[in-house]
mmCIF file of N, CA and C and ligand atoms in Angstrom:
data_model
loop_
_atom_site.group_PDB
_atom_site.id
_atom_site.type_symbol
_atom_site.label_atom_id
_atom_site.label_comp_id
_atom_site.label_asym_id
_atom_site.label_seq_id
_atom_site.Cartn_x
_atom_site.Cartn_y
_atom_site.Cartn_z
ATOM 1 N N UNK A 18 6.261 35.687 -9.510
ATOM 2 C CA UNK A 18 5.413 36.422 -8.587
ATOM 3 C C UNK A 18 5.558 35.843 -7.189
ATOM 4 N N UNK A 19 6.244 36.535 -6.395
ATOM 5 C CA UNK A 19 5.615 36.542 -4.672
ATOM 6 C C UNK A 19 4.570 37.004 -4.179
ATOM 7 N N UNK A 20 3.489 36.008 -3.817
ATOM 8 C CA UNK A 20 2.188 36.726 -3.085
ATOM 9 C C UNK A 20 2.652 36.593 -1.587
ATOM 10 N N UNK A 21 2.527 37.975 -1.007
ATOM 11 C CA UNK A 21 3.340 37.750 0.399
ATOM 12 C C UNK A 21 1.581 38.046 1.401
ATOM 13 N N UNK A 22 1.033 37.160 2.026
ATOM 14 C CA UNK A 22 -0.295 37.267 2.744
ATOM 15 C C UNK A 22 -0.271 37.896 2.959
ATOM 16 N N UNK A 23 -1.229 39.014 4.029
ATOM 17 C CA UNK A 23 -1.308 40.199 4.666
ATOM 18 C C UNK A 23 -2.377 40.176 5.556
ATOM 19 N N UNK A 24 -2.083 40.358 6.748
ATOM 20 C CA UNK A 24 -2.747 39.824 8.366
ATOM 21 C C UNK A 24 -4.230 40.757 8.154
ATOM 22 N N UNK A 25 -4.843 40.814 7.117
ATOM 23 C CA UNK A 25 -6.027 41.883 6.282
ATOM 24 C C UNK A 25 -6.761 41.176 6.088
ATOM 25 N N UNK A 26 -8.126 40.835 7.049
ATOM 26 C CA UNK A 26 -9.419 39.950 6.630
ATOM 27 C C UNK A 26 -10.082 40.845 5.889
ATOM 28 N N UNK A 27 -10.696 40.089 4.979
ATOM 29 C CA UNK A 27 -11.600 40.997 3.509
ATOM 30 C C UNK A 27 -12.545 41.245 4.467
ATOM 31 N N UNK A 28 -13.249 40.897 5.786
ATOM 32 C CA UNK A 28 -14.088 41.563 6.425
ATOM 33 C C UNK A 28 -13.989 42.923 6.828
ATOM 34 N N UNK A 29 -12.751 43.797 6.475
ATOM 35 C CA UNK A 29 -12.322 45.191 6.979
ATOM 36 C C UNK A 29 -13.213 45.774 6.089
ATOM 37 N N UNK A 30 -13.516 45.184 4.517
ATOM 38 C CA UNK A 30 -13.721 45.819 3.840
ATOM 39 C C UNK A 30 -15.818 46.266 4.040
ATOM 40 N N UNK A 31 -16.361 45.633 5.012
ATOM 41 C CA UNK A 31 -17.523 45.912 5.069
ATOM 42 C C UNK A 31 -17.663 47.289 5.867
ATOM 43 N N UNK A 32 -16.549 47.471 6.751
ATOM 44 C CA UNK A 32 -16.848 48.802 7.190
ATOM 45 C C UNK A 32 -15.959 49.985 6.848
ATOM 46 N N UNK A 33 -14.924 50.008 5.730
ATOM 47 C CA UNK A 33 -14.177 50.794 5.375
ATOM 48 C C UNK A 33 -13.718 50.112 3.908
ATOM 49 N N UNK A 34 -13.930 51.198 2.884
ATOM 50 C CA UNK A 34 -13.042 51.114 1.659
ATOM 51 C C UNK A 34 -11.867 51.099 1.077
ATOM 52 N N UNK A 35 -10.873 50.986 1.834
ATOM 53 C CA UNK A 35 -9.624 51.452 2.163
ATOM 54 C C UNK A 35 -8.376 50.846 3.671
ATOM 55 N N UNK A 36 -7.512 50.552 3.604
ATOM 56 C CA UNK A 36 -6.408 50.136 4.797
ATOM 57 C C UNK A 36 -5.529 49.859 4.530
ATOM 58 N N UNK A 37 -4.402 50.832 5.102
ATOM 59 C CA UNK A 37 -3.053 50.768 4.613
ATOM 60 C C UNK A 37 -2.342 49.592 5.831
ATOM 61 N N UNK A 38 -1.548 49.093 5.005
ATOM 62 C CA UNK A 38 -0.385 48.098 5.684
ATOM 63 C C UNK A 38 0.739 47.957 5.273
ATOM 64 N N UNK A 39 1.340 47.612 5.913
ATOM 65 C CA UNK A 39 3.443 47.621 5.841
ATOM 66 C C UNK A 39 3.591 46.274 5.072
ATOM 67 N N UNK A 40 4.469 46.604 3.799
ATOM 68 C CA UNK A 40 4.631 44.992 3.315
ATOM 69 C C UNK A 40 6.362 45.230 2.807
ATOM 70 N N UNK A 41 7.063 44.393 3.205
ATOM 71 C CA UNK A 41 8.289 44.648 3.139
ATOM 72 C C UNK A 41 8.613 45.842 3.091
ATOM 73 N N UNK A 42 8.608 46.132 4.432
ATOM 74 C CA UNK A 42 8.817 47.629 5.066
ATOM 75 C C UNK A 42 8.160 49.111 4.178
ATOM 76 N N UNK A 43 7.191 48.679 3.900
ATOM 77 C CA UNK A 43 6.581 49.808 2.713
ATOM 78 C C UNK A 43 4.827 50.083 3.156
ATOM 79 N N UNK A 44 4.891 51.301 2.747
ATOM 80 C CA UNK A 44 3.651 51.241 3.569
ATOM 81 C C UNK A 44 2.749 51.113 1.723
ATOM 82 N N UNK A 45 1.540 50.124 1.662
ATOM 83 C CA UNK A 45 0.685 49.669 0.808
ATOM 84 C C UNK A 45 -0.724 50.340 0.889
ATOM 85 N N UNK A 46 -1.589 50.564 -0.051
ATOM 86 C CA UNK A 46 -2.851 51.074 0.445
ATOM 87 C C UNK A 46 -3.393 50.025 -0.630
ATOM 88 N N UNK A 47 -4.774 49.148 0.307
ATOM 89 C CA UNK A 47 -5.460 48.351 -0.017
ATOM 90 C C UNK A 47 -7.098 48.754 -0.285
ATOM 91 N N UNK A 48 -7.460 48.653 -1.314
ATOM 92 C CA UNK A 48 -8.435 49.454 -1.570
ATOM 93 C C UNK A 48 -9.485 48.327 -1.917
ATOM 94 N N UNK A 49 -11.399 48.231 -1.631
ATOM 95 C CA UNK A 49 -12.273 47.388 -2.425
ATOM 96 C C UNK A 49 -13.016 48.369 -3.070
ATOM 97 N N UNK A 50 -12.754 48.396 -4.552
ATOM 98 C CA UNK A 50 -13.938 49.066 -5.086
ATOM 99 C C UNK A 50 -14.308 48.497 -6.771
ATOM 100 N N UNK A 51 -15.909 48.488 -6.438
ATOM 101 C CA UNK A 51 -16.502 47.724 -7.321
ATOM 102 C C UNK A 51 -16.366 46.531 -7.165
ATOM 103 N N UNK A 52 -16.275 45.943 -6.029
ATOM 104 C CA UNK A 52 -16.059 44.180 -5.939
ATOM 105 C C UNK A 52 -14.306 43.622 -5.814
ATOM 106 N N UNK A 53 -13.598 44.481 -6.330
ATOM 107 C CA UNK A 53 -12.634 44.065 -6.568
ATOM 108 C C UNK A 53 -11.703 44.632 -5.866
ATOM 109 N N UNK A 54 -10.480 43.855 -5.332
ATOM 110 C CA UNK A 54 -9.244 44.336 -4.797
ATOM 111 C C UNK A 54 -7.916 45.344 -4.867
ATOM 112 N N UNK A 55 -7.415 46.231 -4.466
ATOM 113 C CA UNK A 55 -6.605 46.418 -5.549
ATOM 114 C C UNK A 55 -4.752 46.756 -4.493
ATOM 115 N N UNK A 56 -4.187 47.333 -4.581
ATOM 116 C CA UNK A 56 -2.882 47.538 -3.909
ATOM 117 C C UNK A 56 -1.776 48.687 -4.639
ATOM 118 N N UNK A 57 -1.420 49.261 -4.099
ATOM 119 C CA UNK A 57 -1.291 49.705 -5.113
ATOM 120 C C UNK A 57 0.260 51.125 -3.350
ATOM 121 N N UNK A 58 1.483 51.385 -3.592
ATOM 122 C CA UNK A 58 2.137 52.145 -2.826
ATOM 123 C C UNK A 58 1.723 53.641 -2.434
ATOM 124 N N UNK A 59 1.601 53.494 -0.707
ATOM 125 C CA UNK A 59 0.912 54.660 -0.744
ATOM 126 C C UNK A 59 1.697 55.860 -0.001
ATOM 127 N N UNK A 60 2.855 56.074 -0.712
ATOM 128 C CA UNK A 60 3.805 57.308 -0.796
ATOM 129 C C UNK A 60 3.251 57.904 -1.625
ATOM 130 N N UNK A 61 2.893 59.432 -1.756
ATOM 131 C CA UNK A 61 2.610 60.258 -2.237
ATOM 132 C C UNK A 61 4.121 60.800 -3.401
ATOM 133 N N UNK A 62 3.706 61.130 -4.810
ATOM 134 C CA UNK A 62 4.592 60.752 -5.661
ATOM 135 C C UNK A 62 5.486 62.536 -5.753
ATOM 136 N N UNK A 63 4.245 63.300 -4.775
ATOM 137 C CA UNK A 63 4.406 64.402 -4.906
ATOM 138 C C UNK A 63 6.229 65.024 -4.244
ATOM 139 N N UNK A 64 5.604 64.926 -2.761
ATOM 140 C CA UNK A 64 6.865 65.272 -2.214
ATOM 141 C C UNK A 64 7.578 64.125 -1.630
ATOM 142 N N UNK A 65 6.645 62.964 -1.478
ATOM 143 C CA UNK A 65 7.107 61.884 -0.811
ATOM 144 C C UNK A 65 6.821 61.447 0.688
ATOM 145 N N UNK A 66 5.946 62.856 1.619
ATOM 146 C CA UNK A 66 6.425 62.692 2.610
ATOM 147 C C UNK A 66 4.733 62.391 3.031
ATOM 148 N N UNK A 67 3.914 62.388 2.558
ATOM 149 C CA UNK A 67 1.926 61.897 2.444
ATOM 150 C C UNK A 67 2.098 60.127 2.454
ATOM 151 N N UNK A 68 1.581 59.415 3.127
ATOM 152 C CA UNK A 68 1.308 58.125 3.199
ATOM 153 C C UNK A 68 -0.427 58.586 2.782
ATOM 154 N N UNK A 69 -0.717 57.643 2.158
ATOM 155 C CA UNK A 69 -2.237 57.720 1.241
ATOM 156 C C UNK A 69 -3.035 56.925 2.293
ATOM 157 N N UNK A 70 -4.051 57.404 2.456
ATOM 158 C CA UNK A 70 -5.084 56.898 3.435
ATOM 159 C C UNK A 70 -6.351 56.988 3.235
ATOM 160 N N UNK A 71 -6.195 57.902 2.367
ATOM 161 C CA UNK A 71 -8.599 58.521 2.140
ATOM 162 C C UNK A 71 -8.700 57.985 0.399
ATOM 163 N N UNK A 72 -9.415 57.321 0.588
ATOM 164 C CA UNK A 72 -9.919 56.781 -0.700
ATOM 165 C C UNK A 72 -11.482 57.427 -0.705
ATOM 166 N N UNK A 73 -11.773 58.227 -2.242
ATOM 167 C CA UNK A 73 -13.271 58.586 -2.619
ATOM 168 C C UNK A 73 -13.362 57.885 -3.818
ATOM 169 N N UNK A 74 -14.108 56.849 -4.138
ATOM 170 C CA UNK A 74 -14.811 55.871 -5.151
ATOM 171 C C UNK A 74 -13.393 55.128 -5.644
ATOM 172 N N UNK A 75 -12.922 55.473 -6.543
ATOM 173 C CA UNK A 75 -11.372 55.140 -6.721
ATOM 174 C C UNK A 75 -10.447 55.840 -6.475
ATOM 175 N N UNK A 76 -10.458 57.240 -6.002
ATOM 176 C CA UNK A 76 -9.321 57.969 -6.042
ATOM 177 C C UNK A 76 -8.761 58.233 -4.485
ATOM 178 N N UNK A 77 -7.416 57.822 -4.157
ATOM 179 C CA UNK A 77 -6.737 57.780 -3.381
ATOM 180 C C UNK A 77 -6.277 59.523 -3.319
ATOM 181 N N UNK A 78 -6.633 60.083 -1.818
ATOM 182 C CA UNK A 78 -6.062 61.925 -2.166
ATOM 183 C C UNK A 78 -5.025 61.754 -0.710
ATOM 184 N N UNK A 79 -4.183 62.531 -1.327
ATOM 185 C CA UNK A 79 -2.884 62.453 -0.586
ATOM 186 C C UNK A 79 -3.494 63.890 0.752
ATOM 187 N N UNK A 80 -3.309 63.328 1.701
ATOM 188 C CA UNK A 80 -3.965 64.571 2.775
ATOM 189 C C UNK A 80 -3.088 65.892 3.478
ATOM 190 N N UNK A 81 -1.192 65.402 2.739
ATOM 191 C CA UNK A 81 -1.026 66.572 2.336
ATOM 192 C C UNK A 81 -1.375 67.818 1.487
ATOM 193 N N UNK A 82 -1.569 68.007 0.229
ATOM 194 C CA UNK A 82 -1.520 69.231 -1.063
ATOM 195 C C UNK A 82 -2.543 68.264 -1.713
ATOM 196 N N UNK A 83 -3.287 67.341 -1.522
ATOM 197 C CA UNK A 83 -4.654 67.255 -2.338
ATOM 198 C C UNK A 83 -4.119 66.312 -3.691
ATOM 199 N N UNK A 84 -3.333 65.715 -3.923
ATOM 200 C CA UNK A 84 -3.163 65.276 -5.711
ATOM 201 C C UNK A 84 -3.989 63.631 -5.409
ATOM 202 N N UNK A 85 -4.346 63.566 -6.319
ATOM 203 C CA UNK A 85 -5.313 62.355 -6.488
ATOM 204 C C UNK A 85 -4.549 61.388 -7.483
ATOM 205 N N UNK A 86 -4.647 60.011 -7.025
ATOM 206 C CA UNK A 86 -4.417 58.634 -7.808
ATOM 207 C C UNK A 86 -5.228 57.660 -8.252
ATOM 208 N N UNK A 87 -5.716 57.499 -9.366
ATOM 209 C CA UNK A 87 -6.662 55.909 -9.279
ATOM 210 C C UNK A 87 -5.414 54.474 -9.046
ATOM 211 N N UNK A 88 -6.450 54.428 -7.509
ATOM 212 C CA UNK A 88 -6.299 53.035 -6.949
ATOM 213 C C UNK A 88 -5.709 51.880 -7.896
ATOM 214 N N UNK A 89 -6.644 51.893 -9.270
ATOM 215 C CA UNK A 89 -6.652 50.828 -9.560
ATOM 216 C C UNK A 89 -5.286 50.554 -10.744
ATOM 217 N N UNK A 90 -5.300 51.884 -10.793
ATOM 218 C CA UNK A 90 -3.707 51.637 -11.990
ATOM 219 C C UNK A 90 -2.811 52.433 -11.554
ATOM 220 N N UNK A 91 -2.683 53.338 -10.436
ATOM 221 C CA UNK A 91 -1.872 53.931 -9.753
ATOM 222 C C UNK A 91 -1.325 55.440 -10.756
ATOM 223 N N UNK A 92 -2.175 55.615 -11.738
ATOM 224 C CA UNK A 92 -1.742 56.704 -12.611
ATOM 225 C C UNK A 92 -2.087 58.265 -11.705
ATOM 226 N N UNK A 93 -2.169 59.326 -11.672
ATOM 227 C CA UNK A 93 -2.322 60.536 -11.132
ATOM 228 C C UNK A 93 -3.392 60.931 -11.777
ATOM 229 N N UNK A 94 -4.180 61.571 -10.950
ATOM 230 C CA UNK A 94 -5.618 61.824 -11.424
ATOM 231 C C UNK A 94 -5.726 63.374 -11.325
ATOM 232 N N UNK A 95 -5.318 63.829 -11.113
ATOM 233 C CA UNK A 95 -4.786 65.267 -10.325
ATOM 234 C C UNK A 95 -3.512 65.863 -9.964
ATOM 235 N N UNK A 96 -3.294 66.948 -10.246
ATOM 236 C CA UNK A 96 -2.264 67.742 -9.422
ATOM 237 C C UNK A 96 -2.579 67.919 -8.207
ATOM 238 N N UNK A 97 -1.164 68.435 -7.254
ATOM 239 C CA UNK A 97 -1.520 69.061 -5.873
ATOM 240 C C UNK A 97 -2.575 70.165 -5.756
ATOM 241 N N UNK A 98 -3.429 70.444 -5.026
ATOM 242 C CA UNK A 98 -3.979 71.296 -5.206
ATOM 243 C C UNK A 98 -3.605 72.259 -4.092
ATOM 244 N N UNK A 99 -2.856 72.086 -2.993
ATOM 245 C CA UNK A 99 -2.094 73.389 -2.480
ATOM 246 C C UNK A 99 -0.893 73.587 -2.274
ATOM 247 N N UNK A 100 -0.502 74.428 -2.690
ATOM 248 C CA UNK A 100 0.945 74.572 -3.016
ATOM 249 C C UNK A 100 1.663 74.602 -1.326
ATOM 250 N N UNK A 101 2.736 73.968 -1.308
ATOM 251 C CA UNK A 101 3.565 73.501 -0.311
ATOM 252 C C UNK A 101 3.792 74.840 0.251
ATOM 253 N N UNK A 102 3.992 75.497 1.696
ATOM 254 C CA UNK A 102 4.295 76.341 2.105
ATOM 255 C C UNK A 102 5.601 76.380 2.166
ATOM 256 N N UNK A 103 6.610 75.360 2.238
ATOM 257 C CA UNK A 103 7.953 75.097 2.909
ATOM 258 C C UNK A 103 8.339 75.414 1.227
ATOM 259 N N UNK A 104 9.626 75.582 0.469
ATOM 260 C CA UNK A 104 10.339 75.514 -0.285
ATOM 261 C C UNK A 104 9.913 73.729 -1.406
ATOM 262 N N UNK A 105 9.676 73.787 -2.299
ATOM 263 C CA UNK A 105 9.227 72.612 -2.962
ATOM 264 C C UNK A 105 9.686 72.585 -4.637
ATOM 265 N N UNK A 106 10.398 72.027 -4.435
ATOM 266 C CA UNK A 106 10.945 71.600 -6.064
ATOM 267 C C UNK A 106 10.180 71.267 -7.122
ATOM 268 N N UNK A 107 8.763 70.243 -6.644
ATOM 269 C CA UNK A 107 7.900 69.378 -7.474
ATOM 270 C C UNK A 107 6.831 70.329 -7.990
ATOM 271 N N UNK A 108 6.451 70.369 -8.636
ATOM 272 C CA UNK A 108 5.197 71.454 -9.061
ATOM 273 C C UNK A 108 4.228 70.119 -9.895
ATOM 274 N N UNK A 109 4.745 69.349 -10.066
ATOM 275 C CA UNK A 109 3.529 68.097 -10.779
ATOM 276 C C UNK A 109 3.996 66.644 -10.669
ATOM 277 N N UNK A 110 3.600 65.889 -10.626
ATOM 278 C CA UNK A 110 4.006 64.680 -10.744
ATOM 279 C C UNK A 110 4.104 63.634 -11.591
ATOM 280 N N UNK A 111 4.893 63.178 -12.112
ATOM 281 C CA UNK A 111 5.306 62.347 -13.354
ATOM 282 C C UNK A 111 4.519 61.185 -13.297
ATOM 283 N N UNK A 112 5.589 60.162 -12.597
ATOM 284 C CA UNK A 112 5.420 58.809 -12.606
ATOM 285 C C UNK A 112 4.364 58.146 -12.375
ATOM 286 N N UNK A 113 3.657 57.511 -12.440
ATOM 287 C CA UNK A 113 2.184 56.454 -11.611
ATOM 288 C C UNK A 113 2.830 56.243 -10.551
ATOM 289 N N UNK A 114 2.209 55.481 -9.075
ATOM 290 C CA UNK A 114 2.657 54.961 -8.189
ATOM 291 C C UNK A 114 2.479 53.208 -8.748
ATOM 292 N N UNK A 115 3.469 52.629 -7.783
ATOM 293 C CA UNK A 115 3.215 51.548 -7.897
ATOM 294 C C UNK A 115 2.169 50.501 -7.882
ATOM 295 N N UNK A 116 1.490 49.767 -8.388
ATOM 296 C CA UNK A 116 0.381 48.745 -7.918
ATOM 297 C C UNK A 116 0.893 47.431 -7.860
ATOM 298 N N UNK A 117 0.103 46.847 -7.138
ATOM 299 C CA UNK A 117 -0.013 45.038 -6.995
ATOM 300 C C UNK A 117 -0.490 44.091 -6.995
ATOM 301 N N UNK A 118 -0.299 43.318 -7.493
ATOM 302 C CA UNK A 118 -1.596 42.154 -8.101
ATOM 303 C C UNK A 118 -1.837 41.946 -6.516
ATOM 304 N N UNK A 119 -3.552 41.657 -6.169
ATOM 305 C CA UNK A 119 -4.258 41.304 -4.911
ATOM 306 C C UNK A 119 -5.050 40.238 -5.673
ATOM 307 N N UNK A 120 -4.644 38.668 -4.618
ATOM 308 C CA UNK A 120 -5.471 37.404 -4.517
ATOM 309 C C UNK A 120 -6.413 37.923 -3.035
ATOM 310 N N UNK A 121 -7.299 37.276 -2.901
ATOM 311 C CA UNK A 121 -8.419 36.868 -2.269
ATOM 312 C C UNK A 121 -8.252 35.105 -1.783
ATOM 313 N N UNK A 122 -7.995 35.286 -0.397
ATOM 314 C CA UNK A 122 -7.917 33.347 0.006
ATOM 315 C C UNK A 122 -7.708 33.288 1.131
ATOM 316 N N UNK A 123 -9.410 32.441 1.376
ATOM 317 C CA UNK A 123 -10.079 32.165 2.544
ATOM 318 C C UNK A 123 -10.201 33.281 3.082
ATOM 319 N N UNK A 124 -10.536 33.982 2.590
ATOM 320 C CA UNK A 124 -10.902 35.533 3.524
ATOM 321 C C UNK A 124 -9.658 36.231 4.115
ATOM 322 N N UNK A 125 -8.526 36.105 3.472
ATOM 323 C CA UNK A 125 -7.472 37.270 3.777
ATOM 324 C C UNK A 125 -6.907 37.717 2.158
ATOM 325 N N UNK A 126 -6.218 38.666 2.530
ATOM 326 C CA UNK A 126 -5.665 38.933 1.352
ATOM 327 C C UNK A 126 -4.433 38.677 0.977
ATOM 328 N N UNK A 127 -3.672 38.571 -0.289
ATOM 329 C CA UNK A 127 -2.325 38.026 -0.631
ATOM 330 C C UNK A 127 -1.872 39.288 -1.388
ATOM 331 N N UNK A 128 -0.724 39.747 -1.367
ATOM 332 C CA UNK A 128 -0.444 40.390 -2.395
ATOM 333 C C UNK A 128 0.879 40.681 -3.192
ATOM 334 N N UNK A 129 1.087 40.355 -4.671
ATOM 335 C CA UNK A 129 2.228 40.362 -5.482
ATOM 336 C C UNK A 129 3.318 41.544 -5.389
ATOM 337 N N UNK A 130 4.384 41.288 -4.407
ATOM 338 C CA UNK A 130 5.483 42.793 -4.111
ATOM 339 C C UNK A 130 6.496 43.092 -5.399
ATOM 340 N N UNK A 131 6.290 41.645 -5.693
ATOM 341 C CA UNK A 131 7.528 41.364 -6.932
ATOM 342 C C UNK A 131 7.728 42.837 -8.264
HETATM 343 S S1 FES B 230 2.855 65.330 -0.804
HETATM 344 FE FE1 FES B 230 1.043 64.588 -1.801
HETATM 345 S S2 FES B 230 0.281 66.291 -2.914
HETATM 346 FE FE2 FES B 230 2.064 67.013 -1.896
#
């Protein structure tokens, strides 16, 4: 395991549930819910082209076509819910997104890319 720090004081988390950051060139969405940390890639699995940003309780919604992820295991919670206007191959999404183990130390966060 590489825990690579992340310039992310756990104090973000008193005024927002949610903050995405670049970790080896990738954009990450860092989520606190229920006490706990989580990380988890926030490319949208749909078309690819949604960076994840709005978190509701656990579910991360892509603010392109609406498909929902839990944060905490990165599985799909939802389909898109509007169909792409442009030409679109994907009609559902397979895979989970990625997640990442998140330490807590001294008030920033660490997190496993490995
Ligand atoms: S790109 Fe995320 S639901 Fe379409």
């Amino acid at each position: 395991m590489v825990f690579r720090k992340v310039s992310i004081s756990t104090k973000i988390f008193e005024k927002t549930n949610s903050v995405v950051t670049w970790i080896a060139h990738k954009p990450v969405l860092l989520t606190k819910y229920n006490g706990d940390y989580f990380a988890m890639e926030a490319v949208c699995g749909h078309m690819g082209c949604a960076i994840l940003n709005k978190v509701e309780g656990k579910e991360a919604v892509c603010p392109a076509h609406g498909a929902r992820y839990d944060v905490t295991n990165g599985n799909k919670v939802s389909e898109p819910q509007i169909k792409p206007e442009a030409p679109c191959e994907y009609d559902s999404i397979g895979e989970p997104l990625k997640t990442f183990k998140v330490l807590e130390n001294n008030g920033f966060l660490e997190v496993d890319t490995d």
